[in-house]
Short mmCIF file of C-alpha atoms and ligand atoms in Angstrom, two decimals:
data_model
loop_
_atom_site.label_atom_id
_atom_site.label_comp_id
_atom_site.label_asym_id
_atom_site.label_seq_id
_atom_site.Cartn_x
_atom_site.Cartn_y
_atom_site.Cartn_z
CA MET H 1 5.48 16.08 -6.17
CA ARG H 2 6.39 12.82 -7.89
CA ASP H 3 9.15 10.44 -6.76
CA VAL H 4 11.21 8.98 -9.54
CA GLU H 5 13.25 5.88 -8.92
CA CYS H 6 16.17 4.13 -10.56
CA GLU H 7 18.68 1.46 -9.59
CA VAL H 8 22.46 1.74 -9.77
CA THR H 9 24.98 -1.06 -9.14
CA VAL H 10 28.13 -0.18 -7.18
CA TYR H 11 31.33 -1.09 -9.13
CA PRO H 12 34.70 -2.01 -7.55
CA ASP H 13 36.18 1.25 -8.86
CA ASP H 14 33.61 3.18 -6.79
CA CYS H 15 35.35 1.84 -3.67
CA ASP H 16 38.45 2.95 -1.81
CA PRO H 17 41.25 0.53 -0.76
CA SER H 18 39.23 -0.50 2.30
CA GLY H 19 36.48 -1.74 -0.02
CA LEU H 20 33.93 0.91 0.89
CA VAL H 21 32.35 3.55 -1.29
CA SER H 22 34.07 6.80 -0.46
CA HIS H 23 32.46 10.18 0.00
CA THR H 24 33.54 11.41 -3.44
CA ALA H 25 32.44 8.19 -5.10
CA PHE H 26 29.05 8.64 -3.49
CA LEU H 27 28.78 12.02 -5.16
CA ARG H 28 29.40 10.25 -8.49
CA LEU H 29 26.75 7.63 -7.71
CA PHE H 30 24.21 10.33 -6.94
CA GLU H 31 25.20 12.00 -10.20
CA ARG H 32 24.94 8.71 -12.14
CA ALA H 33 21.43 8.29 -10.77
CA ARG H 34 20.52 11.82 -11.88
CA TRP H 35 21.74 11.18 -15.43
CA ASP H 36 19.81 7.95 -15.50
CA LEU H 37 16.78 9.86 -14.32
CA LEU H 38 17.09 12.53 -17.00
CA GLY H 39 17.69 9.86 -19.64
CA ARG H 40 14.40 8.21 -18.78
CA GLY H 41 12.61 11.53 -18.61
CA PRO H 42 13.19 14.72 -20.55
CA GLY H 43 16.57 13.51 -21.97
CA VAL H 44 20.15 13.94 -20.79
CA ASP H 45 20.45 16.95 -23.09
CA VAL H 46 17.41 18.73 -21.62
CA PHE H 47 19.61 21.65 -20.52
CA ALA H 48 22.10 21.54 -23.43
CA ARG H 49 19.25 21.78 -25.95
CA LYS H 50 18.70 25.31 -24.64
CA GLU H 51 22.42 26.03 -24.23
CA LEU H 52 22.02 25.90 -20.47
CA ALA H 53 23.75 23.98 -17.72
CA PRO H 54 22.55 23.05 -14.21
CA ALA H 55 25.21 24.18 -11.70
CA VAL H 56 25.22 22.86 -8.15
CA ARG H 57 24.96 25.79 -5.77
CA ARG H 58 24.73 23.80 -2.55
CA SER H 59 24.86 20.13 -1.62
CA VAL H 60 24.04 18.51 1.69
CA LEU H 61 24.92 14.85 2.01
CA GLU H 62 24.35 12.42 4.82
CA PHE H 63 25.77 8.93 5.02
CA HIS H 64 23.97 6.33 7.08
CA ARG H 65 25.53 2.93 6.24
CA PRO H 66 28.72 1.63 4.56
CA VAL H 67 28.30 0.48 0.96
CA ARG H 68 30.43 -2.04 -0.95
CA ALA H 69 30.99 -3.18 -4.55
CA GLY H 70 28.11 -5.27 -5.82
CA ASP H 71 25.52 -3.53 -3.68
CA VAL H 72 22.52 -2.44 -5.72
CA LEU H 73 21.26 0.96 -4.72
CA SER H 74 17.80 2.20 -5.47
CA PHE H 75 17.70 5.98 -5.82
CA GLN H 76 14.53 7.81 -5.08
CA GLN H 77 14.54 11.32 -6.42
CA ALA H 78 12.08 14.11 -5.93
CA LEU H 79 12.02 17.77 -6.80
CA THR H 80 11.32 19.53 -3.52
CA HIS H 81 11.45 23.09 -4.79
CA LEU H 82 11.12 24.63 -8.23
CA GLY H 83 11.89 28.30 -8.59
CA ARG H 84 12.27 30.32 -11.78
CA THR H 85 16.02 29.78 -12.18
CA SER H 86 16.74 27.20 -9.49
CA PHE H 87 15.47 23.90 -8.22
CA THR H 88 16.21 21.49 -5.38
CA LEU H 89 16.44 17.77 -5.86
CA ARG H 90 16.28 15.35 -2.93
CA GLN H 91 17.89 11.96 -3.53
CA THR H 92 17.65 8.98 -1.21
CA ALA H 93 19.86 5.94 -1.80
CA ARG H 94 18.50 2.69 -0.44
CA ARG H 95 20.31 -0.66 -0.57
CA THR H 96 17.88 -3.12 -2.10
CA ASN H 97 19.07 -6.35 -0.45
CA ASP H 98 18.48 -5.23 3.14
CA ASP H 99 16.09 -2.37 2.43
CA THR H 100 18.27 0.14 4.25
CA THR H 101 18.66 3.83 3.55
CA VAL H 102 22.40 4.29 3.05
CA ALA H 103 22.69 7.95 2.08
CA THR H 104 20.65 11.03 1.31
CA ALA H 105 21.52 14.14 -0.66
CA GLU H 106 19.85 17.44 -1.19
CA LEU H 107 21.17 19.52 -4.05
CA LEU H 108 20.26 23.05 -5.01
CA PHE H 109 20.85 23.73 -8.71
CA VAL H 110 20.93 27.02 -10.55
CA CYS H 111 20.29 26.98 -14.25
CA LEU H 112 23.06 29.00 -15.99
CA ASP H 113 23.65 30.13 -19.56
CA ARG H 114 27.07 30.03 -21.17
CA HIS H 115 27.93 33.42 -19.64
CA GLY H 116 27.15 32.18 -16.14
CA HIS H 117 23.87 34.10 -15.88
CA PRO H 118 20.86 32.46 -14.22
CA GLN H 119 18.14 31.50 -16.70
CA THR H 120 14.68 29.97 -16.49
CA VAL H 121 14.62 26.25 -15.68
CA PRO H 122 13.38 24.34 -18.77
CA ASP H 123 9.66 23.53 -18.45
CA GLU H 124 10.29 19.85 -19.13
CA VAL H 125 12.14 19.46 -15.82
CA GLY H 126 9.20 20.62 -13.73
CA ARG H 127 6.74 18.72 -15.91
CA PHE H 128 8.70 15.48 -15.51
CA PHE H 129 8.43 15.63 -11.74
CA SER H 130 5.00 17.30 -11.75
CA ALA H 131 6.55 19.56 -9.14
CA ARG H 132 4.58 22.35 -7.64
CA PRO H 133 6.16 25.79 -7.89
CA SER H 134 7.80 26.97 -4.68
CA GLY H 135 5.57 28.94 -2.38
CA ASP H 136 2.65 26.66 -3.23
CA PRO H 137 1.63 24.75 -0.09
CA ILE H 138 2.47 21.20 -1.09
CA ASP H 139 1.28 19.54 2.04
CA ARG H 140 -2.04 20.91 3.17
CA VAL H 141 -5.56 20.03 2.16
CA THR H 142 -8.65 21.71 3.56
CA VAL H 143 -11.50 19.33 4.32
CA ASN H 144 -14.67 19.86 6.32
CA GLY H 145 -13.45 23.30 7.35
CA VAL H 146 -10.07 22.22 8.73
CA SER H 147 -6.68 22.32 7.11
CA LEU H 148 -4.95 18.94 7.33
CA ALA H 149 -1.20 18.44 6.98
CA ILE H 150 -0.35 15.56 4.68
CA GLU H 151 2.62 13.95 3.06
CA THR H 152 2.25 12.12 -0.24
CA ARG H 153 5.07 10.24 -1.88
CA GLY H 154 5.48 7.98 -4.88
CA SER H 155 3.00 6.76 -7.42
CA GLY H 156 1.05 3.55 -7.80
CA PRO H 157 -1.82 2.04 -5.81
CA PRO H 158 -2.60 4.38 -2.91
CA VAL H 159 -1.98 3.48 0.73
CA LEU H 160 -3.34 5.79 3.41
CA PHE H 161 -1.58 5.83 6.79
CA LEU H 162 -3.47 6.82 9.97
CA HIS H 163 -1.37 7.42 13.07
CA GLY H 164 -2.16 6.72 16.71
CA PHE H 165 -2.70 8.93 19.74
CA PRO H 166 -1.29 11.53 20.42
CA LEU H 167 1.10 11.29 17.51
CA ASP H 168 1.36 12.48 13.92
CA ARG H 169 2.11 11.35 10.38
CA THR H 170 5.86 11.19 10.98
CA ILE H 171 5.54 7.84 12.78
CA TRP H 172 5.32 6.41 9.24
CA ARG H 173 8.69 7.83 8.16
CA HIS H 174 10.22 4.48 7.21
CA GLN H 175 7.12 3.26 5.42
CA ILE H 176 6.79 6.56 3.51
CA ASP H 177 10.46 6.51 2.57
CA THR H 178 10.67 2.91 1.45
CA LEU H 179 7.35 1.54 0.18
CA THR H 180 8.24 2.40 -3.38
CA GLY H 181 5.77 1.44 -6.09
CA TYR H 182 2.84 2.76 -4.04
CA ARG H 183 1.40 6.21 -3.54
CA ARG H 184 1.98 6.69 0.19
CA ILE H 185 -0.34 9.17 1.86
CA ALA H 186 0.18 10.06 5.52
CA VAL H 187 -2.10 12.55 7.21
CA ASP H 188 -2.07 14.37 10.53
CA LEU H 189 -5.60 13.76 11.85
CA ARG H 190 -7.38 16.93 12.89
CA GLY H 191 -6.04 18.18 16.21
CA MET H 192 -2.66 16.50 15.82
CA GLY H 193 0.68 17.21 14.22
CA SER H 194 0.49 20.29 12.03
CA SER H 195 -3.20 20.01 11.22
CA ASP H 196 -5.72 22.53 12.49
CA ALA H 197 -6.93 21.80 16.00
CA PRO H 198 -10.45 23.15 16.53
CA ASP H 199 -11.68 23.29 20.12
CA LEU H 200 -14.70 21.06 19.61
CA GLY H 201 -16.28 18.55 17.27
CA TYR H 202 -14.05 15.47 17.58
CA SER H 203 -15.44 11.98 17.00
CA MET H 204 -14.51 8.86 15.05
CA ALA H 205 -17.18 9.88 12.53
CA THR H 206 -15.53 13.27 12.03
CA TYR H 207 -12.08 11.73 11.55
CA ALA H 208 -13.53 9.21 9.06
CA ASP H 209 -15.33 11.98 7.14
CA ASP H 210 -12.08 13.95 7.01
CA VAL H 211 -10.29 10.93 5.57
CA ALA H 212 -12.96 10.42 2.90
CA ALA H 213 -12.79 14.09 1.91
CA LEU H 214 -9.00 13.91 1.84
CA ILE H 215 -8.88 10.99 -0.57
CA ASP H 216 -11.48 12.76 -2.72
CA ALA H 217 -9.22 15.81 -2.78
CA LEU H 218 -6.27 13.64 -3.80
CA GLY H 219 -8.30 12.13 -6.62
CA GLU H 220 -8.27 8.58 -5.25
CA GLU H 221 -11.26 6.28 -5.42
CA ARG H 222 -10.10 3.31 -3.33
CA VAL H 223 -7.21 3.02 -0.90
CA VAL H 224 -5.52 0.52 1.33
CA VAL H 225 -6.11 1.88 4.83
CA CYS H 226 -3.31 1.31 7.33
CA GLY H 227 -4.23 2.41 10.86
CA LEU H 228 -2.21 2.16 14.06
CA SER H 229 -4.10 2.00 17.36
CA MET H 230 -6.36 5.07 17.30
CA GLY H 231 -5.75 5.10 13.54
CA GLY H 232 -7.28 1.61 13.58
CA TYR H 233 -10.38 2.96 15.37
CA VAL H 234 -10.69 5.54 12.58
CA ALA H 235 -10.23 2.77 10.00
CA PHE H 236 -13.13 0.81 11.54
CA GLU H 237 -15.38 3.88 11.35
CA PHE H 238 -14.24 4.53 7.79
CA LEU H 239 -15.20 0.94 6.92
CA ARG H 240 -18.64 1.41 8.44
CA ARG H 241 -19.22 4.56 6.42
CA PHE H 242 -17.24 4.10 3.19
CA ARG H 243 -16.55 0.42 2.84
CA GLN H 244 -16.54 0.45 -0.95
CA ARG H 245 -13.52 2.73 -0.84
CA VAL H 246 -11.33 0.24 1.06
CA ARG H 247 -9.17 -1.96 -1.13
CA GLY H 248 -7.37 -3.54 1.78
CA LEU H 249 -6.87 -3.05 5.48
CA VAL H 250 -3.80 -3.05 7.70
CA LEU H 251 -4.54 -2.97 11.43
CA ILE H 252 -1.47 -2.28 13.55
CA ASP H 253 -1.52 -2.57 17.35
CA THR H 254 -5.17 -1.73 17.67
CA ARG H 255 -8.31 -3.24 19.15
CA ALA H 256 -11.91 -3.66 18.00
CA GLU H 257 -13.52 -3.38 21.44
CA ALA H 258 -14.92 -0.11 22.78
CA ASP H 259 -13.55 1.30 26.03
CA SER H 260 -14.60 -0.46 29.22
CA THR H 261 -16.25 1.57 31.99
CA GLU H 262 -12.88 1.76 33.68
CA GLY H 263 -11.22 2.79 30.43
CA ARG H 264 -13.75 5.59 29.94
CA LYS H 265 -13.05 6.87 33.43
CA ALA H 266 -9.31 6.82 32.69
CA ARG H 267 -9.95 8.92 29.54
CA ASP H 268 -11.84 11.51 31.61
CA ALA H 269 -9.07 11.59 34.20
CA LEU H 270 -6.48 12.19 31.47
CA VAL H 271 -8.65 14.91 29.88
CA ALA H 272 -8.67 16.72 33.25
CA LYS H 273 -4.92 16.32 33.64
CA VAL H 274 -4.16 17.54 30.11
CA ARG H 275 -6.44 20.52 30.61
CA GLU H 276 -4.46 21.40 33.73
CA GLN H 277 -0.89 20.49 32.75
CA GLY H 278 -0.89 20.47 28.96
CA ALA H 279 0.52 17.90 26.53
CA VAL H 280 3.18 16.80 29.01
CA ALA H 281 0.47 14.91 30.91
CA ALA H 282 -0.30 12.89 27.77
CA ALA H 283 3.42 12.22 27.24
CA GLU H 284 3.76 10.95 30.80
CA ALA H 285 0.71 8.73 30.44
CA MET H 286 1.65 7.18 27.10
CA LEU H 287 5.44 7.08 26.73
CA PRO H 288 6.24 4.54 29.45
CA ARG H 289 3.94 2.04 27.73
CA PHE H 290 4.89 2.62 24.08
CA PHE H 291 8.19 0.75 23.73
CA THR H 292 10.18 -2.29 24.77
CA ALA H 293 12.97 -1.87 27.32
CA ALA H 294 15.53 -2.09 24.50
CA VAL H 295 14.32 0.92 22.52
CA PRO H 296 17.05 3.50 21.76
CA THR H 297 16.63 6.72 23.77
CA ASP H 298 16.62 8.89 20.65
CA ILE H 299 13.39 7.18 19.56
CA ILE H 300 11.79 7.92 22.93
CA GLN H 301 12.93 11.54 22.65
CA THR H 302 11.52 11.89 19.12
CA VAL H 303 8.14 10.56 20.19
CA ARG H 304 8.16 12.68 23.34
CA ASP H 305 8.78 15.81 21.24
CA MET H 306 5.99 14.73 18.90
CA ILE H 307 3.53 14.47 21.80
CA LEU H 308 4.64 17.77 23.31
CA ARG H 309 3.94 19.50 19.98
CA THR H 310 0.35 18.21 19.92
CA PRO H 311 -2.22 20.93 20.66
CA VAL H 312 -4.15 20.47 23.91
CA SER H 313 -7.48 20.83 22.10
CA GLY H 314 -6.49 17.98 19.75
CA ILE H 315 -5.40 15.71 22.62
CA ILE H 316 -8.63 16.30 24.51
CA GLY H 317 -10.69 15.91 21.34
CA ALA H 318 -9.03 12.56 20.59
CA LEU H 319 -9.53 11.31 24.14
CA VAL H 320 -13.23 12.15 23.96
CA ALA H 321 -13.55 10.54 20.53
CA MET H 322 -11.82 7.36 21.72
CA ARG H 323 -13.90 7.27 24.91
CA ASP H 324 -17.12 7.47 22.92
CA ARG H 325 -16.21 5.18 20.04
CA PRO H 326 -18.51 2.26 19.32
CA ASP H 327 -17.63 -1.39 19.67
CA SER H 328 -16.23 -2.60 16.34
CA THR H 329 -16.21 -6.32 17.11
CA PRO H 330 -19.53 -6.91 15.26
CA LEU H 331 -17.92 -5.39 12.17
CA LEU H 332 -15.09 -7.91 12.00
CA ALA H 333 -17.03 -10.94 10.75
CA THR H 334 -18.68 -8.81 8.07
CA LEU H 335 -15.37 -7.90 6.43
CA VAL H 336 -15.73 -10.56 3.75
CA GLY H 337 -13.83 -9.44 0.67
CA VAL H 338 -11.62 -7.00 2.58
CA PRO H 339 -8.10 -8.45 2.56
CA THR H 340 -6.59 -7.62 5.94
CA LEU H 341 -3.22 -7.71 7.62
CA VAL H 342 -3.27 -7.63 11.42
CA LEU H 343 0.16 -6.72 12.72
CA VAL H 344 1.23 -6.41 16.35
CA GLY H 345 4.41 -5.79 18.30
CA GLN H 346 5.12 -8.94 20.30
CA GLU H 347 5.74 -6.87 23.45
CA ASP H 348 2.85 -4.42 23.11
CA VAL H 349 1.30 -3.83 26.53
CA ILE H 350 -1.39 -1.38 25.34
CA THR H 351 -3.00 -3.62 22.71
CA PRO H 352 -1.30 -6.96 23.41
CA PRO H 353 -0.94 -9.81 20.89
CA PRO H 354 -4.00 -11.81 22.12
CA LEU H 355 -6.22 -8.90 20.94
CA ALA H 356 -4.59 -9.02 17.51
CA GLN H 357 -4.91 -12.81 17.40
CA ALA H 358 -8.63 -12.53 18.17
CA MET H 359 -9.14 -9.90 15.46
CA ALA H 360 -7.24 -11.96 12.90
CA THR H 361 -9.44 -14.96 13.74
CA ALA H 362 -12.66 -12.96 13.50
CA ILE H 363 -11.89 -11.21 10.19
CA PRO H 364 -12.57 -13.66 7.35
CA GLU H 365 -9.61 -12.75 5.12
CA ALA H 366 -7.04 -11.72 7.70
CA ARG H 367 -3.49 -12.81 8.22
CA LEU H 368 -1.52 -12.11 11.38
CA VAL H 369 2.08 -10.95 11.77
CA GLU H 370 3.72 -10.54 15.17
CA VAL H 371 6.83 -8.39 15.17
CA PRO H 372 9.50 -9.39 17.69
CA GLY H 373 11.32 -6.68 19.62
CA ALA H 374 8.50 -4.17 19.24
CA GLY H 375 5.97 -2.64 21.59
CA HIS H 376 3.00 -0.50 20.61
CA LEU H 377 4.74 1.33 17.75
CA PRO H 378 6.41 -1.32 15.56
CA CYS H 379 6.53 1.08 12.61
CA ILE H 380 9.09 3.10 14.59
CA GLU H 381 10.70 0.55 16.88
CA GLN H 382 11.13 -2.21 14.28
CA PRO H 383 10.59 -0.38 10.99
CA VAL H 384 12.28 -2.86 8.64
CA PRO H 385 10.25 -6.01 9.50
CA THR H 386 7.12 -3.89 9.79
CA THR H 387 7.54 -2.34 6.35
CA ARG H 388 8.48 -5.71 4.91
CA ALA H 389 5.27 -7.28 6.25
CA VAL H 390 3.18 -4.40 4.90
CA LEU H 391 4.91 -4.64 1.51
CA LYS H 392 4.31 -8.39 1.33
CA PHE H 393 0.66 -7.79 2.09
CA LEU H 394 0.37 -5.01 -0.51
CA GLN H 395 2.02 -7.23 -3.12
CA SER H 396 -0.54 -9.95 -2.41
CA LEU H 397 -3.47 -7.69 -3.30
CA LYS H 398 -5.07 -8.20 -6.70
C1 MLT I 1 -3.02 4.92 20.53
O1 MLT I 1 -1.85 4.51 20.46
O2 MLT I 1 -3.58 5.45 19.57
C2 MLT I 1 -3.72 4.81 21.85
O3 MLT I 1 -2.98 4.00 22.71
C3 MLT I 1 -5.10 4.25 21.67
C4 MLT I 1 -5.88 4.20 22.94
O4 MLT I 1 -5.50 4.84 23.92
O5 MLT I 1 -6.90 3.50 22.97
#
């Protein structure tokens, strides 16, 4: 599925007497963006040419922030379903000056002829978006015998996101939604999220091989790898094995050192607990250390639910893989020619800022960003400054 973007400026006559864009005006803005989109693609007359009209069958709108005259909204639009006579378009409106999602819409259209009878959607519409027909699994790729759940959005230079433990690709929601101009690829590592979770066979080498096979399957040669915590451990292994495929590196709240003897014992203790009690044991071990005291409770709940959904075999597999991972500190000085961003939440207690500072010093072409008001998961707790720092880094790459 391809995202298509356009910008629309809000006019004073889009606003009600209080100066805000009203609900009905928002519908018009979404419509304006769709016309703009068609104009730049198959033509505004793509339906009329065949004596057809797209009729809205259902619309679901959500408003997140107030919008005023003069605001410039960037609309991201993607076809999320293409049937024979109907299609669904998802539109996200983002205000460009503060990089905030202000509204989203999902519209189901039916293609009608002049008698009101459903007719086949013109081919050009599907071709423009390169949409996959409905029923086709848009988000799974089988590599090395396991089916991985992925989300890909946008087009441009590819950026691959690797989540931490015991989480999934949805921790990158803000980055996936807003890093326009790049092909964003987020994967559930084997054993986590909606990916297959075999009982055995987990190691950093296996995760790295999965990632290489995934980017092969997506037709990408080189990617920017962005790994958070355990995702960073996978990134280090990927660099050891497939360095020529790394265009740039973003290390978020991670560490290069292997586990200490004490750390290895703690992994084994958690393996035993998870085997006995299930994923809740992992949630209890990790959640209290993930966030700052100021984090909203709905974020904690979201991450708790994410952990509780993680299969026990995947949690245990990841713990074993992390326990047995090699020391990556010798790798750091060798990363000449690998532009790197090291980013850390200023209040991270799992991989605290001094670890990030040491990595940024040891990697020849690294820059360091510390994100205030964030713990171990800045991509969720402080998404805007985190995405902004990643974007700035991406824009600096040649
Ligand atoms: C993670 O967030 O991935 C974990 O905290 C990493 C670890 O336990 O070493």
